[in-house]
Amino acid sequence: MHLKIALLGGDGIGPEVLAQSIKCLKAIEETFGHQFTYTEAAIGGIAISNNDDPLPKETLKLCQASDAILFGAIGALEYDNDPKAAVRPEQGLLKLRKELGLYTNIRPVKVFPSLIKNSLLPKRNISGVDLVIYRELTGGIYYGEKTLNEKGTVASDLCQYTETEISRIAHRAFKAAKKRKQKLTLVDKANVLETSRLWRKVVTEISTSYPEVTLECLFIDNAVVQMMMNPLRFDVILTDNMFGDILTDLGSVLIGSIGLLPSASIGNDNAMFEPFHGSYPQAQGKNIANPVASIFSTVLMLQHFGLHEEANAVASAIQKSFVKGVTTTDILGSNKYGTDYVGDYIADNIVDADENPSLNDENIGLGRSTII
Ligand code: IPM
Ligand code: MG
């Protein structure tokens, strides 16, 4: 298969972790006879420094013309500490999501047996956790009108959703649930918010077209407690942009490190794959960042294009790195390998896949049904 891949390394550790993903994709090309082309472009803080624009036109054009986008990370301390900054790196990512119509953000959270000790939560709570969060990504409070009065004393952010914005992601989430454990949890705040009541109405109506899927509705405040106390109750979680941002970071507490979690953002014509984590500027250039979230994002990319054997080859190589303890410092009991070393190890194990199937007992694959 030929694939045109846009590489947006972004800020902080983004380019370092993305470089490890490229090593793995090159190993896939070599092993399975595919041809991927890679083109880099600027986004975020680096693009602001170059020409005051967090999403330069050339970057957007490249992304529109690519089959897939691999994203590193975004955000820089100088902007976080300056509430008055007129332009922010994050605006580049938000605009890209909107321009490309990437309305479905899919964030799988799967607890790996060999890393269970890394979680702060008791083993009995998290063993076997395998859930996926469908987060609406191009609407809601992130994109509503923002105001600040002249004195700088009153501010507002409008949260707005249309029926269409809710139903298109709801259908995708129900389809995923149908192929998985047939349970869908809608997370909202319908006891307070009008937008949440609209979500409930639309999602409940749609549920009648998916009779095999059980729908439950949870308030966000209850959902965060359930995620920690009883995550095994979840299969597919569907939620809006803001609640999804919060809930998905909690997934990292379940599996013990945010450096492990991948995501896919899927529109009708474009698809982007990126780690959950931020730019972690304190680690930039130190060769300590965990590349696994980025490499896992390539697993989601390969699945998206129907390359399941290839996706499993990457997932198995990651699994081997866990089992052998070839992990970065955020993983407890790790031998403190560097970013590069872990990336090389995983890439080498794609080319030289282990013949011994016993390694597969963890069933690390993220599952065919993750992406539709
Ligand atoms: C995420 C991030 C982004 C978001 C930021 C960087 C704008 O936290 O992808 O979860 O809030 O969507
Ligand atoms: Mg977030």
mmCIF file of N, CA, C and O and ligand atoms in Angstrom, residues 107 135 142 245 248-249 276, ligand 2:
data_model
loop_
_atom_site.group_PDB
_atom_site.id
_atom_site.type_symbol
_atom_site.label_atom_id
_atom_site.label_comp_id
_atom_site.label_asym_id
_atom_site.label_seq_id
_atom_site.Cartn_x
_atom_site.Cartn_y
_atom_site.Cartn_z
ATOM 1 N N ARG A 107 -10.078 7.200 21.888
ATOM 2 C CA ARG A 107 -8.969 7.002 22.832
ATOM 3 C C ARG A 107 -9.136 5.679 23.587
ATOM 4 O O ARG A 107 -9.889 5.595 24.556
ATOM 5 N N ARG A 135 -14.644 10.741 22.038
ATOM 6 C CA ARG A 135 -14.748 12.148 22.459
ATOM 7 C C ARG A 135 -15.078 13.016 21.244
ATOM 8 O O ARG A 135 -14.342 12.978 20.248
ATOM 9 N N TYR A 142 -15.103 24.291 23.463
ATOM 10 C CA TYR A 142 -13.793 24.585 22.855
ATOM 11 C C TYR A 142 -13.941 25.585 21.709
ATOM 12 O O TYR A 142 -13.034 26.355 21.436
ATOM 13 N N ASP A 245 -12.041 15.529 27.236
ATOM 14 C CA ASP A 245 -10.657 15.920 27.520
ATOM 15 C C ASP A 245 -10.278 15.474 28.929
ATOM 16 O O ASP A 245 -9.208 14.907 29.155
ATOM 17 N N THR A 248 -10.440 11.405 29.444
ATOM 18 C CA THR A 248 -9.405 10.608 28.784
ATOM 19 C C THR A 248 -8.071 10.684 29.543
ATOM 20 O O THR A 248 -7.350 9.695 29.611
ATOM 21 N N ASP A 249 -7.780 11.829 30.154
ATOM 22 C CA ASP A 249 -6.546 11.878 30.945
ATOM 23 C C ASP A 249 -6.611 10.929 32.141
ATOM 24 O O ASP A 249 -5.593 10.393 32.576
ATOM 25 N N PHE A 276 -1.979 10.822 23.606
ATOM 26 C CA PHE A 276 -2.790 11.659 24.501
ATOM 27 C C PHE A 276 -1.943 12.785 25.088
ATOM 28 O O PHE A 276 -2.466 13.817 25.451
HETATM 29 MG MG MG B 2 -6.256 16.641 27.004
#
